[in-house]
Backbone as a ProteinNet text record, in pm:
[ID]
protein_1_A
[PRIMARY]
MKTLLSLFCLVTYLTCALSANVNIESCTGATLVGEGEDSDTIVAHRRLCAGIDKAIANIGDNEDFVTWLGEYTPERADKVKDSFKAIKDALNQNQIEYLGNFKGCTNGEAADPVKGRPMLGLCEPYYGFQLDCSGTVESKEFTLITFWDYAYGGGRYGGPGSGEKDPEIFKMIARDHPNIAIIDYYNIGFFYCASQK
[TERTIARY]
7340.1	7352.2	7249.8	7234.7	7139.3	6996.8	6963.3	6831.4	6809.6	6911.4	6901.8	6880.9	6952.3	6937.3	6796.8	6747.2	6611.5	6507.8	6526.3	6435.1	6438.3	6557	6571.3	6497.9	6514.5	6447.1	6295.4	6246.4	6102.8	6048.7	6117.5	6074.3	6074.8	6179.4	6187.7	6072.7	6044.8	5935.9	5801.7	5775	5647.5	5633.6	5741.5	5737.4	5700.6	5763.2	5732.6	5589.6	5548.7	5414.4	5306.5	5328.4	5227.2	5223.3	5335.5	5337.2	5308	5298.6	5276	5135.5	5125.9	4996.2	4954.5	4865.2	4831.2	4699	4701	4578.8	4552.9	4446.2	4415.5	4358.3	4281.3	4218.9	4278.2	4242.1	4283.5	4159.3	4176.8	4065.1	4009.4	4086.8	4040.8	3969.9	3970.2	3911.4	3764.7	3684.8	3542.1	3489.5	3377.2	3315.7	3170.3	3124.7	2983.7	2916.1	2802.7	2728.3	2582.7	2516.8	2375.7	2355.6	2232.1	2196.3	2227.6	2228.3	2247.1	2390.8	2484.6	2624.7	2652.4	2732.7	2757.3	2904.6	2981.1	3125.4	3155.2	3062.5	3082	3096	3031.3	3038.8	3182	3251.5	3390.6	3477.7	3454.4	3530.7	3504.9	3378.6	3345.1	3408.3	3403.2	3463.3	3613.4	3680.3	3825.5	3861.6	3770.6	3795.9	3784.3	3719.8	3688.1	3810.1	3913.4	4025.3	4100.4	4129.5	4194.2	4099.7	3971.3	3872.6	3862.5	3871	3869.6	3991.8	4107	4227.8	4209.2	4145.9	4118.7	4023.1	3921.1	3825.1	3894	3978.5	4050.4	4139.5	4207.5	4294.8	4215.1	4087.3	4002.5	3935.2	3951.5	3889.7	3964.6	3891.6	3951.2	3846.9	3888.9	3798.7	3788.2	3704.7	3691.2	3544.6	3518.3	3380.9	3314.8	3387.2	3328.3	3285.1	3372.1	3339.9	3217.7	3219.6	3109.9	2979.2	2984.9	2863.6	2797	2875.5	2817	2818.5	2908.6	2922.3	2903.3	2883.9	2855.1	2979.5	2958.2	3066.3	3190.2	3305	3430.7	3479.9	3510.6	3587.8	3683.9	3798.1	3891.4	3828.4	3742.9	3679.3	3585.6	3508.7	3416.4	3494.1	3602.4	3687.6	3745.7	3788.2	3843.2	3738.8	3614	3507.3	3487.5	3490	3473.7	3592.9	3714.1	3834.3	3823.6	3781.1	3767.3	3667.3	3559.1	3459.6	3520.9	3590.5	3652.6	3758.9	3837.4	3940.9	3877.6	3766.6	3697.8	3644.7	3592.8	3544.6	3661.1	3770.3	3885.8	3942.2	3951.5	3999.4	3909.5	3778.8	3684.8	3697.8	3714	3729.1	3859.7	3962.2	4091.4	4090	4010.2	4017.9	3910.8	3821.9	3712.4	3706.6	3658.1	3627.7	3489.3	3486	3361.8	3285.5	3153.9	3067.6	2954.4	2915.3	2800.8	2697.5	2577.7	2469.4	2377.4	2375.6	2296.5	2147.8	2067.6	1921.2	1865.4	1919	1874.3	1732.3	1648.8	1508.5	1481	1584.6	1563.2	1574.9	1590.6	1601.8	1464.8	1464	1338.7	1336.2	1220.4	1200.5	1266.6	1275.2	1332.4	1482.8	1548.8	1694.7	1761.1	1884.8	1960.6	2040.3	2061.8	2142.6	2109.1	2155.2	2137.4	2239.5	2309	2402.4	2327.1	2387	2330.2	2379.5	2288.3	2322.4	2419.9	2523.5	2617.2	2719	2724.2	2819.3	2880.6	3001.8	3060.7	3004.6	2873.6	2802.7	2705.6	2698.6	2604.1	2508.6	2379	2278.1	2249.1	2250.3	2227	2086.7	2007.4	1867.5	1846.3	1727.4	1695.2	1740.3	1717.7	1759.6	1909.9	1988.7	2135	2179.8	2114.2	2157	2135.8	2057.8	2037.8	2135.4	2222	2314.5	2439.2	2497.5	2628.5	2733.5	2851.4	2956.4	3014.5	3071.9	3153.6	3084.1	3139.6	3089.7	3099.9	2994.8	2994.1	2900	2956.7	2873.7	2780.6	2652.4	2554.7	2462.7	2502.1	2423.5	2449.8	2343	2363.2	2440.4	2534.2	2618.1	2640.7	2698.3	2731.8	2837.1	2935.8	3040.4	2980.4	2890.1	2820.6	2744.3	2673.9	2595.5	2685.2	2797.4	2886.1	2942.7	2992.3	3053.3	2948.9	2827.1	2727	2687.8	2668	2623.5	2737.1	2862.3	2973.5	2992.6	2960.6	2963.8	2859	2743.4	2637.9	2682.9	2746.5	2785.9	2908.6	3007.1	3135.5	3182.4	3133.4	3186.2	3106.9	3002.6	2921.5	2812.7	2792.5	2690.4	2550.4	2466.5	2328.3	2237.4	2112	2007.6	1981.8	2062.7	2032.6	1937.4	1898.3	1813.1	1672.3	1585.8	1446.2	1426.1	1308.7	1274.2	1261.1	1240.5	1212.8	1326.8	1448.4	1561.9	1611.8	1536.3	1583.1	1666.4	1780.8	1873.4	1872.8	1789.3	1788.3	1904.7	2007	2124.6	2091.8	1987.4	1953.1	1911.2	1846.2	1808.3	1933.6	2034.2	2154.4	2243.6	2236.6	2304.2	2237.8	2103.8	2030.7	2064.9	2074.4	2113.1	2250.7	2344.5	2479.6	2475.4	2395.9	2387.9	2318.5	2204.8	2121.9	2149	2202.7	2225.5	2361	2471.2	2602.5	2641.9	2595.5	2631.6	2557.1	2446.3	2378.3	2447.5	2487.7	2549.9	2674	2753.4	2877.5	2853.3	2729.8	2698.7	2586.4	2543.4	2443.9	2518.5	2490.8	2571.2	2555.5	2445.8	2436.1	2520	2521.9	2610.6	2755.9	2792.7	2928.3	2951.7	2853.5	2866.7	2882.5	2804.8	2819	2956.6	3004.9	3139.3	3245.1	3232.4	3325.6	3329.5	3212.5	3208.5	3264.9	3237.2	3294	3446.4	3499.9	3645.2	3715.6	3640.2	3701.2	3743.8	3721.3	3754.7	3903.4
746.5	852.9	834.9	709.4	680	714.8	683.7	712.9	863.5	935.8	1080.5	1143.2	1092.9	1141.9	1110.9	991.7	954.6	1044.2	1071.3	1158.1	1299.7	1349.6	1481.8	1488.6	1386.3	1382	1380.9	1303.9	1296.7	1432	1496.1	1626.8	1729.9	1728.6	1821.8	1798.6	1673.8	1640.3	1688.1	1658.4	1696.7	1848	1917.1	2062.6	2121.6	2072.9	2122.3	2087.4	1966.3	1922	2001.6	2029.9	2099.7	2248.8	2305.6	2449.3	2486.1	2388.9	2418.9	2473.1	2571.5	2625.4	2551.5	2456.6	2368.9	2412.1	2439.3	2463.5	2340.2	2270.1	2147.7	2180.7	2284.1	2322.9	2455.7	2497.5	2629.6	2707.2	2835.5	2923.4	2896.5	2832.1	2806.9	2673	2591.1	2458.4	2457.1	2398.7	2383.9	2268.6	2214.3	2101.3	2134.6	2093.7	2105.3	1972.5	1976	1853.2	1874	1764.9	1772.1	1808.3	1837.9	1873.3	2020.3	2056.4	2196.6	2242.5	2149.7	2188.1	2298.8	2392.7	2512	2547.6	2532.7	2558.3	2703.3	2795.7	2935	2947.4	2858.9	2864.3	2844	2748.5	2723.2	2842.8	2900.6	3019.2	3134.4	3158.4	3265.6	3238.2	3112.9	3076.5	3105.6	3070.8	3092.5	3240.4	3324.8	3469.4	3529	3457.1	3516.6	3560.9	3478.3	3517.1	3637.6	3638.6	3756.8	3876.5	3851.6	3958.5	4012.1	3923.3	3966.8	4053	4014	4095.2	4234.5	4242.9	4373.4	4455.2	4389.4	4460.1	4513.2	4431.5	4476.8	4596	4588.3	4699	4826.4	4812.3	4927	4988	4927	4981.1	5108.2	5217.3	5346.2	5455.1	5576.4	5690.2	5727.4	5652.8	5672.8	5658.3	5686.9	5686	5548.4	5441.7	5307.2	5276.1	5304	5274.7	5355.3	5485.9	5572.4	5535.7	5505.8	5471.5	5346	5242.1	5112.2	5080.3	5143.5	5107.3	5225.9	5343.3	5460.7	5534.1	5620.2	5705.2	5622.5	5672	5602.3	5640	5539.1	5555.6	5437.7	5454.6	5341.5	5218.8	5240.4	5128.2	5051.1	5124.2	5058.5	4988.2	5050.8	4988.3	4857	4855.5	4732.5	4621.8	4657.4	4556.5	4494.5	4577.1	4527.4	4439.1	4482.9	4401.6	4266.2	4268.1	4142.3	4048.9	4103.9	4021.6	3954.8	4033.1	3976.8	3872.6	3900.2	3803.8	3673.9	3684.3	3564.1	3480.3	3546	3473	3401.2	3473	3413.5	3297.1	3313.5	3203.5	3081.4	3102.7	2990.2	2921.8	2999.8	2940.7	2863.1	2908.1	2838.8	2711.9	2709.5	2601.6	2494.3	2511.3	2415.7	2366.9	2246.2	2197.2	2249.9	2352.3	2420.4	2339.4	2331.2	2262.1	2355.2	2341.7	2414.2	2311.5	2321.5	2227.9	2287.7	2224.9	2275	2248.8	2336.8	2327.1	2306	2379.8	2375.9	2431.2	2367	2408.7	2485.5	2512.8	2573	2723.6	2791.9	2938	3000.2	3108.5	3176.7	3314.2	3368	3504	3530.2	3430.6	3451.6	3467.1	3430.3	3443.3	3347.1	3379.8	3299.3	3189.8	3202.1	3103.8	3109.6	3008.3	3004.6	2907.9	2947.4	2853.5	2733.1	2616	2495	2488.1	2486.4	2493.1	2383.6	2424.7	2330.1	2270.9	2319.8	2264.6	2378.5	2360.1	2461.2	2445.8	2461.7	2437.3	2551.7	2590.8	2692.9	2630.2	2638.1	2589.2	2695.6	2656.7	2749.4	2727	2832.7	2821.5	2880	2858.6	2890.1	3029.1	3137.9	3269.3	3279	3205.9	3210	3176.4	3080.8	3031.3	3132.2	3236.1	3340.6	3456.5	3455	3566.1	3553.4	3667.7	3668.2	3623.2	3591.7	3536.4	3637.4	3744.8	3830.7	3960.7	4023.7	4153.1	4253.2	4329.9	4435.3	4544.5	4644.1	4750.9	4697.3	4727.6	4685.5	4575	4510.6	4399.8	4275.1	4206.2	4082	3982.9	3916.1	3819.4	3698.7	3596.3	3477.6	3512	3591.6	3631.2	3711	3805	3882.7	3789.4	3693.5	3599.4	3520.7	3469.5	3389.7	3472.6	3593.7	3672.7	3713	3745.7	3788	3673.3	3556.1	3446.8	3385.5	3395	3354	3456.4	3584.1	3682.9	3646.6	3605.2	3562.5	3440.7	3345.2	3221	3237.7	3317	3321.6	3460.7	3564.7	3698.6	3779.9	3722.1	3795.2	3879.3	3864.1	3941.6	3904.3	4003.5	3984.3	4067.5	4059.5	4139.3	4099.2	4137.8	4111.2	4212.9	4310.4	4415.3	4366.3	4457.9	4424.1	4363.6	4311.8	4271.2	4122.7	4085.1	3946.1	3886.7	3917.2	3864.9	3959.3	4065.2	4162.6	4267.4	4299	4389.1	4525.1	4615.3	4751.3	4825.8	4860.3	4925	5053.2	5123.8	5250.2	5227.3	5115	5083.2	5066.3	5000.5	4972.6	5096	5186.3	5316	5396	5389.4	5459.1	5401.4	5269.1	5206.3	5256.9	5263.6	5312.3	5457.3	5538.4	5680.6	5702.4	5635.7	5663.3	5571.5	5453.3	5354.3	5285.3	5360.5	5302.9	5183.8	5180.1	5065.4	4938.7	4953.9	4838	4799.5	4898.9	4871.7	4783.7	4803.1	4724.6	4580	4548.4	4408	4354.3	4434.3	4387.7	4317	4189.8	4114.9	4163.1	4228.4	4284.7	4411.3	4495	4611	4565.8	4461.5	4406.2	4357.3	4290.7	4241.4	4353.1	4460.2	4572.9	4638.1	4650.9	4707.3	4616.6	4485.9	4389.2	4407.1	4411.8	4424.8	4558.9	4666.2	4796.7	4794.3	4708.1	4698.3	4619.1	4554.9	4466.9	4539.9	4670	4742.5	4751.9
514.3	417.7	304.9	259	152.7	197.4	321.9	376.1	384.6	426.6	436.1	298	198.2	61.2	8.1	36.2	-6.3	60	188.3	261.2	202.7	172.5	111.9	-22.1	-104.4	-235.1	-218.3	-122.2	-97.6	-51.4	41.6	92.2	-20.9	-102.7	-215.5	-312.6	-345.1	-436.7	-381.1	-253.6	-193.5	-184.6	-152.5	-145.2	-280.5	-385	-519.8	-559.7	-529.5	-568.6	-496.2	-367.5	-289.8	-319.1	-360	-383.5	-528.1	-614.1	-756.1	-777.2	-861.6	-900.3	-1027.1	-1012.4	-1123.8	-1186.1	-1314.3	-1390.6	-1474.6	-1441.6	-1513.8	-1651.3	-1659.6	-1785.6	-1830.9	-1948	-1993.5	-2031.9	-2038.7	-2069.9	-2208.9	-2291.8	-2428.2	-2442.2	-2336.8	-2346.5	-2310.3	-2395.7	-2368.8	-2452.6	-2407.7	-2475.7	-2505.9	-2621.8	-2657.9	-2628.5	-2559.8	-2532.1	-2572.1	-2599.7	-2635.7	-2780.9	-2813.1	-2950.6	-2976.5	-3102.2	-3137.5	-3125.2	-3145	-3137.1	-3237.7	-3196.6	-3275.8	-3262.4	-3370	-3362.4	-3326.6	-3354.2	-3313.2	-3161.8	-3088.6	-2942.8	-2896	-2952.8	-2914	-2952.4	-3068.7	-3110.5	-3012.9	-2978.6	-2883.7	-2747.9	-2703.7	-2575.2	-2576.3	-2684.1	-2692.5	-2689.9	-2729.3	-2727.5	-2587.4	-2497.3	-2367.8	-2287.6	-2275.9	-2189.2	-2242.4	-2371.7	-2429.5	-2419.2	-2438.8	-2427.1	-2285.7	-2186.9	-2047.1	-2019	-2070.9	-2052.3	-2112.6	-2229.2	-2291	-2204	-2149.6	-2064.3	-1938.9	-1877.2	-1757.7	-1792.3	-1905.8	-1947.8	-1976.2	-2009.7	-2042.8	-1919.9	-1804.5	-1683.1	-1644.3	-1641.2	-1607	-1622.4	-1596.9	-1608.2	-1755.7	-1828.3	-1972.6	-2013.6	-2139.3	-2189.7	-2177.7	-2208.4	-2199.7	-2057	-1960.8	-1821	-1777.5	-1802	-1757.7	-1827.9	-1957	-2032.8	-1979.5	-1950.6	-1916.4	-1768.2	-1691.9	-1550.5	-1456.7	-1511.1	-1429.8	-1384.8	-1288.2	-1237.3	-1202.4	-1245.7	-1216.5	-1077.1	-997.9	-874.3	-868.4	-803.9	-793.5	-726.8	-628.2	-557.9	-651.1	-727.9	-820.9	-931.7	-976.1	-1078.4	-1026.6	-900.4	-841.7	-837.6	-807	-803.7	-942.6	-1046.1	-1183	-1220.7	-1186.2	-1213	-1145.1	-1018.6	-944.2	-1011.8	-1064.6	-1134.7	-1256.8	-1338.1	-1458.5	-1422.5	-1319.2	-1278.2	-1229	-1155.7	-1106.8	-1223.3	-1325.6	-1443.9	-1510.8	-1532.4	-1600	-1519.5	-1387.1	-1302	-1315.8	-1313.2	-1325	-1460.7	-1566.4	-1699.5	-1710.4	-1638.7	-1639	-1554.5	-1450.1	-1352.1	-1368.6	-1462.6	-1480.6	-1624.4	-1642	-1776.5	-1810.5	-1892	-1926.2	-2030.7	-2010.1	-2106	-2148.4	-2272.3	-2325.9	-2369.3	-2313	-2340.2	-2446.2	-2562.2	-2674.1	-2658.2	-2717.3	-2715.7	-2575.5	-2481.6	-2342.5	-2334.8	-2256.3	-2245.3	-2116.3	-2036	-1905.1	-1897.5	-2010.2	-2006.9	-1982.6	-1907.4	-1876.8	-1942.9	-1959.4	-2010.4	-2144.9	-2229.7	-2362	-2364.5	-2254.9	-2248.8	-2345.8	-2383.3	-2478.6	-2410.4	-2279	-2207.1	-2059.2	-1987.9	-1843.4	-1785.9	-1677.9	-1614.9	-1558.8	-1570.3	-1513.1	-1369.1	-1275.2	-1133.2	-1092	-1018	-959.5	-1055.2	-1179.1	-1277	-1357.1	-1406.9	-1495	-1636.7	-1646.4	-1772.1	-1797.8	-1923.3	-1964.9	-2065.3	-2034.8	-2127.9	-2232.4	-2358.6	-2469.4	-2524.5	-2528	-2569.6	-2708.6	-2761.5	-2901	-2946.8	-2871.7	-2922.9	-2951.7	-2876.1	-2890.8	-3032.8	-3093.9	-3224.7	-3337.3	-3313.3	-3413.2	-3402.4	-3301.8	-3279.7	-3365.6	-3399.1	-3464.7	-3364.2	-3412.8	-3328.2	-3230.2	-3281.1	-3195.5	-3158.4	-3055.5	-3010.9	-3124.5	-3141.8	-3243	-3193.9	-3131.6	-3077	-2970.2	-2984.8	-2884.4	-2935.1	-3044.6	-3099.4	-3015.3	-2975.7	-2900.7	-2984.8	-2922	-2992.6	-2902.2	-2959.8	-2880.8	-2775.9	-2814.3	-2719.4	-2603.2	-2632.3	-2529.5	-2435.6	-2493.3	-2412.8	-2318.3	-2368.6	-2283.4	-2169.1	-2197.6	-2089.9	-1985.7	-2029.3	-1931.3	-1838.5	-1894.9	-1808.9	-1728.1	-1774.8	-1688.5	-1577.4	-1603.7	-1495.3	-1390.4	-1436.3	-1343.6	-1262.8	-1327.8	-1261.3	-1171.9	-1215	-1144.3	-1104.2	-1168.6	-1143.4	-1043.7	-988.5	-891.7	-955.9	-1086.4	-1156.2	-1109.7	-1099.5	-1057.6	-1145.9	-1119.9	-1182.8	-1326.2	-1421.3	-1560.4	-1619.5	-1541	-1595.2	-1622.4	-1662.3	-1687.2	-1825	-1847	-1982.7	-2000.7	-2125	-2158.8	-2239.9	-2202	-2275.3	-2382.6	-2413	-2511.3	-2438.6	-2496.4	-2429.7	-2498.3	-2453.8	-2506.6	-2442.7	-2519.9	-2462.1	-2386.3	-2428.6	-2361.9	-2216.8	-2189.7	-2051.7	-1966.5	-2020.8	-1942.8	-1929.3	-2026.2	-2011.5	-1899.6	-1893.7	-1788.4	-1650.8	-1642.7	-1515.8	-1474.3	-1568.6	-1537.4	-1489.5	-1554	-1519.4	-1385	-1365.5	-1248.4	-1129.6	-1155.6	-1049.4	-1070.5	-1061.9	-1094.5	-1007.6	-883.8	-799	-839.7	-906.8	-965.2	-1095.5	-1173.8	-1304.6	-1292	-1187.6	-1177.4	-1138.5	-1098.1	-1069.6	-1158.6	-1254.2	-1350.7	-1463.7	-1483.5	-1579.5	-1723.1	-1757.6	-1892.8	-1905.8	-1802.8	-1807.1	-1821	-1747.4	-1758.7	-1901.8	-1959.8	-2096.8	-2198	-2183.2	-2275.5	-2260.7	-2136.9	-2116.8	-2179.5	-2157.5	-2216.9	-2369.1	-2432	-2578.2	-2624.3	-2551.2	-2587	-2578.1	-2494.8	-2474.5	-2583.7	-2671.3	-2772.2	-2898.5	-2907.1	-3030.1	-3053.5
[MASK]
+++++++++++++++++++++++++++++++++++++++++++++++++++++++++++++++++++++++++++++++++++++++++++++++++++++++++++++++++++++++++++++++++++++++++++++++++++++++++++++++++++++++++++++++++++++++++++++++++++++

């Protein structure tokens, strides 16, 4: 009887352990490494999960969606939702690091994901940005969401240019090429920021 009870306890323990959905990290956890540490980065990072929830809630046949992501269809909306959910899952499941004064950014970009790691390198332009999303002004929060979309949300392209984000170009992409807009990480970033009001 004692052996049977011990076996039952072991099976129960293993069943619970194997079926548990364990999040080792949280969406609010991040570490600054290297030079150029910036406390605004941690604040912007902590805003991402709540901000992603706002962006998901804003997905619909509305002005923000049409302006930044093009024609609304349920299928296209689902693709955008999936991108945001993938970013949030990655931020929840990884110990995110931000590498200060990264020298690997190209074309005047403010940041670049470090290949093979849950790390974003922050380059010189980033340090001149304001903290939070505010209209179409580049910000630290905009930079983080766009490059995490590139790293985890399936975002591609990034649009033309040398790191400068002319909102009119991305509105044109949404209007004329909506299937590109939903996977362009800057269009996703502009939609995210529009959703924070």
